[in-house]
mmCIF file of C-alpha atoms and ligand atoms in Angstrom:
data_model
loop_
_atom_site.group_PDB
_atom_site.id
_atom_site.type_symbol
_atom_site.label_atom_id
_atom_site.label_comp_id
_atom_site.label_asym_id
_atom_site.label_seq_id
_atom_site.Cartn_x
_atom_site.Cartn_y
_atom_site.Cartn_z
ATOM 1 C CA MET T 23 -100.628 141.445 37.435
ATOM 2 C CA LYS T 24 -99.400 143.135 40.622
ATOM 3 C CA GLU T 25 -102.331 143.657 42.951
ATOM 4 C CA GLY T 26 -102.742 146.807 45.013
ATOM 5 C CA LYS T 27 -104.950 148.090 47.800
ATOM 6 C CA LEU T 28 -108.576 149.097 48.015
ATOM 7 C CA VAL T 29 -110.350 151.707 50.110
ATOM 8 C CA ILE T 30 -114.097 151.158 50.442
ATOM 9 C CA PHE T 31 -116.513 153.886 51.487
ATOM 10 C CA SER T 32 -119.975 152.527 52.207
ATOM 11 C CA ALA T 33 -123.020 154.119 53.749
ATOM 12 C CA PRO T 34 -126.707 154.480 53.267
ATOM 13 C CA SER T 35 -127.515 156.817 50.405
ATOM 14 C CA GLY T 36 -127.407 160.437 51.687
ATOM 15 C CA ALA T 37 -124.835 159.870 54.456
ATOM 16 C CA GLY T 38 -122.273 161.980 52.615
ATOM 17 C CA LYS T 39 -119.905 159.292 51.364
ATOM 18 C CA THR T 40 -119.841 160.605 47.783
ATOM 19 C CA THR T 41 -118.768 164.074 48.985
ATOM 20 C CA ILE T 42 -116.027 162.580 51.158
ATOM 21 C CA VAL T 43 -114.789 160.346 48.335
ATOM 22 C CA HIS T 44 -114.692 163.286 45.882
ATOM 23 C CA ARG T 45 -112.735 165.417 48.362
ATOM 24 C CA LEU T 46 -110.207 162.623 48.891
ATOM 25 C CA LEU T 47 -109.798 162.186 45.149
ATOM 26 C CA ARG T 48 -109.015 165.886 44.771
ATOM 27 C CA LYS T 49 -106.441 165.812 47.567
ATOM 28 C CA MET T 50 -104.796 162.438 47.030
ATOM 29 C CA PRO T 51 -103.460 161.676 43.536
ATOM 30 C CA GLU T 52 -102.490 158.185 44.692
ATOM 31 C CA LEU T 53 -106.203 157.262 44.688
ATOM 32 C CA GLU T 54 -108.412 156.494 41.703
ATOM 33 C CA PHE T 55 -112.172 156.123 41.687
ATOM 34 C CA SER T 56 -113.693 152.769 40.781
ATOM 35 C CA ILE T 57 -116.336 153.591 38.203
ATOM 36 C CA SER T 58 -119.262 151.231 38.730
ATOM 37 C CA ALA T 59 -121.572 149.946 36.050
ATOM 38 C CA THR T 60 -125.263 150.692 36.556
ATOM 39 C CA THR T 61 -128.537 150.263 34.756
ATOM 40 C CA ARG T 62 -130.013 153.484 36.148
ATOM 41 C CA GLN T 63 -130.344 156.657 34.071
ATOM 42 C CA PRO T 64 -127.784 159.465 34.530
ATOM 43 C CA ARG T 65 -128.845 162.191 37.017
ATOM 44 C CA GLY T 66 -127.980 165.878 36.579
ATOM 45 C CA ASP T 67 -124.626 166.313 34.869
ATOM 46 C CA GLU T 68 -123.406 162.760 35.478
ATOM 47 C CA GLN T 69 -121.259 161.412 32.668
ATOM 48 C CA HIS T 70 -120.728 157.936 31.239
ATOM 49 C CA GLY T 71 -117.192 156.738 32.007
ATOM 50 C CA LYS T 72 -116.708 159.330 34.753
ATOM 51 C CA ASP T 73 -119.452 158.846 37.342
ATOM 52 C CA TYR T 74 -120.706 155.473 36.146
ATOM 53 C CA TYR T 75 -120.694 153.204 33.132
ATOM 54 C CA PHE T 76 -124.370 153.579 32.232
ATOM 55 C CA ILE T 77 -125.355 150.349 30.519
ATOM 56 C CA SER T 78 -128.607 148.609 29.598
ATOM 57 C CA LYS T 79 -130.112 145.853 31.711
ATOM 58 C CA GLU T 80 -129.434 143.398 28.858
ATOM 59 C CA GLU T 81 -125.762 144.279 28.842
ATOM 60 C CA PHE T 82 -125.579 144.097 32.650
ATOM 61 C CA LEU T 83 -127.165 140.612 32.697
ATOM 62 C CA HIS T 84 -124.841 139.492 29.911
ATOM 63 C CA ARG T 85 -121.841 140.669 31.931
ATOM 64 C CA ILE T 86 -123.131 138.818 35.021
ATOM 65 C CA ALA T 87 -123.375 135.648 32.946
ATOM 66 C CA LYS T 88 -119.799 136.196 31.741
ATOM 67 C CA LYS T 89 -118.688 136.555 35.395
ATOM 68 C CA GLN T 90 -117.217 139.984 34.745
ATOM 69 C CA PHE T 91 -118.296 141.474 38.090
ATOM 70 C CA VAL T 92 -116.326 141.267 41.334
ATOM 71 C CA GLU T 93 -119.595 142.159 43.061
ATOM 72 C CA PHE T 94 -122.982 143.388 41.956
ATOM 73 C CA GLU T 95 -126.300 144.165 43.619
ATOM 74 C CA GLU T 96 -129.818 144.904 42.584
ATOM 75 C CA VAL T 97 -129.528 147.942 44.864
ATOM 76 C CA TYR T 98 -133.079 149.120 44.123
ATOM 77 C CA THR T 99 -135.803 147.023 42.533
ATOM 78 C CA GLY T 100 -134.916 146.601 38.874
ATOM 79 C CA THR T 101 -131.762 148.746 39.154
ATOM 80 C CA PHE T 102 -128.387 147.031 39.158
ATOM 81 C CA TYR T 103 -124.988 148.353 40.228
ATOM 82 C CA GLY T 104 -121.703 146.478 40.076
ATOM 83 C CA THR T 105 -117.923 146.608 40.076
ATOM 84 C CA LEU T 106 -116.214 145.195 37.014
ATOM 85 C CA ARG T 107 -113.049 143.167 37.566
ATOM 86 C CA THR T 108 -111.421 145.064 34.676
ATOM 87 C CA GLU T 109 -112.003 148.345 36.535
ATOM 88 C CA ILE T 110 -109.962 147.261 39.564
ATOM 89 C CA GLU T 111 -107.231 145.845 37.314
ATOM 90 C CA ARG T 112 -107.136 149.028 35.229
ATOM 91 C CA ILE T 113 -106.456 151.097 38.352
ATOM 92 C CA TRP T 114 -103.942 148.696 39.898
ATOM 93 C CA GLN T 115 -102.010 148.736 36.632
ATOM 94 C CA THR T 116 -101.407 152.458 37.164
ATOM 95 C CA GLY T 117 -99.954 151.676 40.616
ATOM 96 C CA LYS T 118 -102.802 153.507 42.379
ATOM 97 C CA THR T 119 -105.126 152.512 45.214
ATOM 98 C CA VAL T 120 -108.746 151.926 44.212
ATOM 99 C CA ILE T 121 -111.374 153.940 46.062
ATOM 100 C CA PHE T 122 -115.030 152.842 46.088
ATOM 101 C CA ASP T 123 -118.293 154.654 46.711
ATOM 102 C CA ILE T 124 -120.541 151.668 47.075
ATOM 103 C CA ASP T 125 -123.627 150.484 48.920
ATOM 104 C CA VAL T 126 -123.310 148.702 52.256
ATOM 105 C CA GLU T 127 -123.788 145.133 51.030
ATOM 106 C CA GLY T 128 -121.387 145.699 48.148
ATOM 107 C CA GLY T 129 -118.821 147.096 50.576
ATOM 108 C CA MET T 130 -119.081 144.079 52.875
ATOM 109 C CA HIS T 131 -118.765 141.811 49.862
ATOM 110 C CA LEU T 132 -115.543 143.490 48.704
ATOM 111 C CA LYS T 133 -114.094 143.453 52.232
ATOM 112 C CA ARG T 134 -114.770 139.707 52.528
ATOM 113 C CA LYS T 135 -113.102 139.125 49.179
ATOM 114 C CA TYR T 136 -110.005 141.307 49.601
ATOM 115 C CA GLN T 137 -109.596 141.131 53.402
ATOM 116 C CA HIS T 138 -106.369 142.881 54.503
ATOM 117 C CA GLN T 139 -105.871 144.410 51.066
ATOM 118 C CA ALA T 140 -108.981 146.484 51.766
ATOM 119 C CA LEU T 141 -109.894 149.180 54.269
ATOM 120 C CA ALA T 142 -113.673 149.279 54.705
ATOM 121 C CA ILE T 143 -115.077 152.522 56.094
ATOM 122 C CA PHE T 144 -118.721 152.966 57.066
ATOM 123 C CA VAL T 145 -119.864 156.590 56.895
ATOM 124 C CA GLN T 146 -122.395 157.191 59.651
ATOM 125 C CA PRO T 147 -124.895 160.046 59.388
ATOM 126 C CA PRO T 148 -125.986 161.849 62.583
ATOM 127 C CA SER T 149 -129.396 160.131 62.524
ATOM 128 C CA LEU T 150 -131.959 158.505 60.280
ATOM 129 C CA GLU T 151 -133.969 161.744 60.425
ATOM 130 C CA VAL T 152 -131.061 163.779 59.023
ATOM 131 C CA LEU T 153 -130.571 161.171 56.317
ATOM 132 C CA ILE T 154 -134.211 161.370 55.297
ATOM 133 C CA GLU T 155 -133.980 165.176 55.189
ATOM 134 C CA ARG T 156 -130.903 165.036 52.948
ATOM 135 C CA LEU T 157 -132.433 162.495 50.573
ATOM 136 C CA THR T 158 -135.651 164.475 50.288
ATOM 137 C CA GLY T 159 -133.723 167.728 49.730
ATOM 138 C CA ARG T 160 -131.946 166.354 46.646
ATOM 139 C CA GLY T 161 -135.181 166.583 44.721
ATOM 140 C CA THR T 162 -133.928 164.109 42.126
ATOM 141 C CA ASP T 163 -136.060 161.086 42.957
ATOM 142 C CA SER T 164 -139.752 160.253 42.777
ATOM 143 C CA THR T 165 -141.681 159.703 46.034
ATOM 144 C CA GLU T 166 -141.716 155.973 45.382
ATOM 145 C CA LYS T 167 -137.933 155.859 44.843
ATOM 146 C CA LEU T 168 -137.422 157.942 47.981
ATOM 147 C CA GLN T 169 -139.486 155.532 50.090
ATOM 148 C CA GLU T 170 -137.336 152.674 48.869
ATOM 149 C CA ARG T 171 -134.159 154.620 49.684
ATOM 150 C CA PHE T 172 -135.410 155.383 53.230
ATOM 151 C CA ALA T 173 -136.256 151.736 53.915
ATOM 152 C CA LYS T 174 -132.906 150.568 52.615
ATOM 153 C CA ALA T 175 -131.018 153.223 54.617
ATOM 154 C CA GLU T 176 -132.702 152.185 57.857
ATOM 155 C CA LYS T 177 -131.669 148.575 57.308
ATOM 156 C CA GLU T 178 -128.122 149.481 56.319
ATOM 157 C CA LEU T 179 -127.387 151.490 59.465
ATOM 158 C CA ASN T 180 -127.362 148.190 61.364
ATOM 159 C CA TYR T 181 -124.409 146.839 59.372
ATOM 160 C CA ALA T 182 -121.934 149.472 60.566
ATOM 161 C CA PRO T 183 -120.137 147.199 63.107
ATOM 162 C CA GLN T 184 -119.091 144.853 60.304
ATOM 163 C CA PHE T 185 -116.757 147.498 58.851
ATOM 164 C CA ASP T 186 -113.131 148.194 59.840
ATOM 165 C CA ILE T 187 -113.996 151.753 60.790
ATOM 166 C CA ILE T 188 -117.133 153.750 61.539
ATOM 167 C CA LEU T 189 -116.571 157.336 60.405
ATOM 168 C CA LYS T 190 -119.073 159.748 61.929
ATOM 169 C CA ASN T 191 -120.165 162.369 59.422
ATOM 170 C CA TYR T 192 -121.700 164.876 61.828
ATOM 171 C CA ASP T 193 -119.532 167.696 60.527
ATOM 172 C CA LEU T 194 -118.293 167.394 56.935
ATOM 173 C CA GLU T 195 -114.914 169.111 57.427
ATOM 174 C CA THR T 196 -114.049 166.938 60.427
ATOM 175 C CA ALA T 197 -115.163 163.780 58.643
ATOM 176 C CA CYS T 198 -113.075 164.629 55.542
ATOM 177 C CA LYS T 199 -109.964 165.268 57.630
ATOM 178 C CA GLU T 200 -110.446 162.006 59.542
ATOM 179 C CA ALA T 201 -111.006 160.134 56.286
ATOM 180 C CA GLU T 202 -107.812 161.566 54.819
ATOM 181 C CA ASP T 203 -105.761 160.541 57.864
ATOM 182 C CA LEU T 204 -107.214 157.031 57.851
ATOM 183 C CA VAL T 205 -106.602 156.500 54.142
ATOM 184 C CA LYS T 206 -103.072 157.956 54.216
ATOM 185 C CA ASN T 207 -102.190 155.704 57.133
ATOM 186 C CA PHE T 208 -103.600 152.616 55.391
ATOM 187 C CA ILE T 209 -101.728 153.357 52.152
ATOM 188 C CA SER T 210 -98.452 153.867 54.010
ATOM 189 C CA LEU T 211 -98.640 150.421 55.651
ATOM 190 C CA PRO T 212 -96.644 147.649 53.947
ATOM 191 C CA ALA T 213 -98.738 145.569 51.521
ATOM 192 C CA PRO T 214 -100.197 142.469 53.242
HETATM 193 P P1 5GP W 12 -126.907 156.326 43.334
HETATM 194 O O1 5GP W 12 -128.020 155.861 42.466
HETATM 195 O O2 5GP W 12 -127.372 157.266 44.410
HETATM 196 O O3 5GP W 12 -125.717 156.843 42.541
HETATM 197 O O4 5GP W 12 -126.348 155.038 44.075
HETATM 198 C C1 5GP W 12 -127.185 154.217 44.818
HETATM 199 C C2 5GP W 12 -126.352 153.338 45.709
HETATM 200 O O5 5GP W 12 -125.642 152.371 44.929
HETATM 201 C C3 5GP W 12 -125.303 154.119 46.492
HETATM 202 O O6 5GP W 12 -125.285 153.631 47.826
HETATM 203 C C4 5GP W 12 -124.043 153.789 45.759
HETATM 204 O O7 5GP W 12 -122.900 153.914 46.583
HETATM 205 C C5 5GP W 12 -124.306 152.338 45.368
HETATM 206 N N1 5GP W 12 -123.385 151.827 44.364
HETATM 207 C C6 5GP W 12 -122.721 152.519 43.418
HETATM 208 N N2 5GP W 12 -121.945 151.702 42.704
HETATM 209 C C7 5GP W 12 -122.093 150.466 43.221
HETATM 210 C C8 5GP W 12 -121.516 149.191 42.922
HETATM 211 O O8 5GP W 12 -120.693 149.022 42.026
HETATM 212 N N3 5GP W 12 -121.939 148.140 43.659
HETATM 213 C C9 5GP W 12 -122.834 148.273 44.660
HETATM 214 N N4 5GP W 12 -123.141 147.186 45.347
HETATM 215 N N5 5GP W 12 -123.393 149.452 44.975
HETATM 216 C C10 5GP W 12 -123.026 150.541 44.272
#
């Protein structure tokens, strides 16, 4: 199978990476979203096969044993997220570039694996305080889950220098425009 390129957007939860990724997907038909598998429950109007593949823990563990994941993490205690090899292949078969919205460790993992085939972008929020405000404002998580998200976010901010690019998301419009330029430039480069 002919391999293609990958664009990885990683950030602590609440930094705005999902919004940026969705905007890029609307503007750039040459990109396709890598739908992750997760054991968490759908939130709001999230749909199976669009936002995530929502699967049981049993199925997730079975797929780990079958080595079907390119990367996976227990992102929060008892909650798994992972990228299926078949998902990347499915997108490459269409001739498109895969775009990821993935946690920081997962992003570093993919970058290590795919090296020059991948552009790894770290989305940086203005501050930890702003991040905490945004996460709290969502109103979708329990206090306990929120505490875990805050602790993880604080740790993840330190990994930014390991990415190809640090994209400051202080103003959403500016960040989206910068993201678009970066991704367009990366796609236009000859394949490594
Ligand atoms: P949420 O529950 O808010 O949708 O996602 C929680 C975190 O898991 C986010 O940082 C999200 O980007 C990350 N995530 C989503 N899919 C994957 C994946 O396939 N692998 C990893 N490692 N993290 C993921």
